[in-house]
């Protein structure tokens, strides 16, 4: 699989200075954690789930979560488990490309049970999403995952979801974060990424952000995300990939504020109709949130609607200017530090302070590609939509 692999090779060649790399479910975890991109959630009870997965793969999805937790009722869990086993068995019989597939469970006991019931089809499973993760609640999940991996002989990753009230409340936040850090560090090889449950954070205070607002505009939410990145997303080798929160909206009936998408990028790309469609479907808020996610150290995003996938991927592509700066900073002869003018002659690159940024940028460039000099997110988004 590869990002933008669903569009024609000749189109990719026009768009990219460096095309996104190919990867598989067996690729190194460092690469996979950066490549998750827009992770699309789907209820595990969908009767044509196998067909849905194949369909979304053809539209550019590279990671999906099949949910047995909040997206289905308590009375539907057993049916959801049975459906997952049927659908995985169906997929295992097809000769088709598939995204990275994860199952979101409710209880640790579900992990070994599902792995056993999946049988040979477990080879299609990349891991499990662990809800309401804290040290106390999370360790049993991680132990169950390790045992299931050993029993099946198949590599399985964990993606803990950070969404518990203890993490949100000021008086327990630091202690909770320290406990989470101990738990995920102990199982570092198995933890692919940390996910943020912002909807649960908001629910603790009876809040819900409007389509004109981003998660970063809700200060109580922004503060906890900042602390998560501070303690768990560091670039010193101790950190993990932390993914962006879900965007809940896909159509807006009425607006209070002006649209947040400038006209000029769309006029230059002759894509004014695309701009209008994005605004109509609340995508201007999504695009702003993705940009703020990235500025604050998050990579990838939880998605609940297929229309959100391409915007996440288009804004994850490294610009030619970023790539040029990162390459200059990481040149071997710059190992001693110093300051240099960028090739675009619009900024100064400080070698030592910008090194970690440059390394992350080149990893993102590997999985999402580098745009040609005259290509922006508008062209990438338009090409992705047209396929």
PDB file of C-alpha atoms in Angstrom, residues 1-2 5-6 22-25 50-62 64 91-101 123-124:
ATOM      1  CA  UNK A   1       0.000   0.000   0.000  1.00  0.00           C
ATOM      2  CA  UNK A   2       1.027   3.619  -0.381  1.00  0.00           C
ATOM      3  CA  UNK A   5      -1.697   4.882  -4.541  1.00  0.00           C
ATOM      4  CA  UNK A   6      -5.294   5.058  -5.780  1.00  0.00           C
ATOM      5  CA  UNK A  22       5.269   1.607  -0.540  1.00  0.00           C
ATOM      6  CA  UNK A  23       4.782  -0.194   2.771  1.00  0.00           C
ATOM      7  CA  UNK A  24       3.063  -3.283   4.135  1.00  0.00           C
ATOM      8  CA  UNK A  25       1.651  -4.400   7.461  1.00  0.00           C
ATOM      9  CA  UNK A  50     -15.606  -6.600   4.023  1.00  0.00           C
ATOM     10  CA  UNK A  51     -16.956  -4.813   0.956  1.00  0.00           C
ATOM     11  CA  UNK A  52     -16.734  -1.470   2.755  1.00  0.00           C
ATOM     12  CA  UNK A  53     -13.073  -2.067   3.605  1.00  0.00           C
ATOM     13  CA  UNK A  54     -12.197  -2.960   0.020  1.00  0.00           C
ATOM     14  CA  UNK A  55     -14.110   0.087  -1.237  1.00  0.00           C
ATOM     15  CA  UNK A  56     -12.337   2.488   1.101  1.00  0.00           C
ATOM     16  CA  UNK A  57      -8.955   1.008   0.208  1.00  0.00           C
ATOM     17  CA  UNK A  58      -9.677   1.965  -3.382  1.00  0.00           C
ATOM     18  CA  UNK A  59     -10.305   5.529  -2.228  1.00  0.00           C
ATOM     19  CA  UNK A  60      -6.956   5.968  -0.505  1.00  0.00           C
ATOM     20  CA  UNK A  61      -7.597   4.731   3.049  1.00  0.00           C
ATOM     21  CA  UNK A  62      -4.529   3.012   4.541  1.00  0.00           C
ATOM     22  CA  UNK A  64      -9.075   1.481   9.626  1.00  0.00           C
ATOM     23  CA  UNK A  91     -11.442 -10.899   3.294  1.00  0.00           C
ATOM     24  CA  UNK A  92      -8.851 -13.645   3.796  1.00  0.00           C
ATOM     25  CA  UNK A  93     -10.328 -15.505   0.823  1.00  0.00           C
ATOM     26  CA  UNK A  94     -10.009 -12.499  -1.500  1.00  0.00           C
ATOM     27  CA  UNK A  95      -6.856 -11.540  -3.361  1.00  0.00           C
ATOM     28  CA  UNK A  96      -7.144  -7.800  -2.743  1.00  0.00           C
ATOM     29  CA  UNK A  97      -5.078  -5.026  -1.198  1.00  0.00           C
ATOM     30  CA  UNK A  98      -6.172  -4.062   2.292  1.00  0.00           C
ATOM     31  CA  UNK A  99      -5.370  -1.254   4.722  1.00  0.00           C
ATOM     32  CA  UNK A 100      -3.918  -1.707   8.186  1.00  0.00           C
ATOM     33  CA  UNK A 101      -6.828  -3.113  10.204  1.00  0.00           C
ATOM     34  CA  UNK A 123      -2.860 -12.391   9.467  1.00  0.00           C
ATOM     35  CA  UNK A 124      -5.023  -9.490   8.226  1.00  0.00           C
TER      36      UNK A 124
END
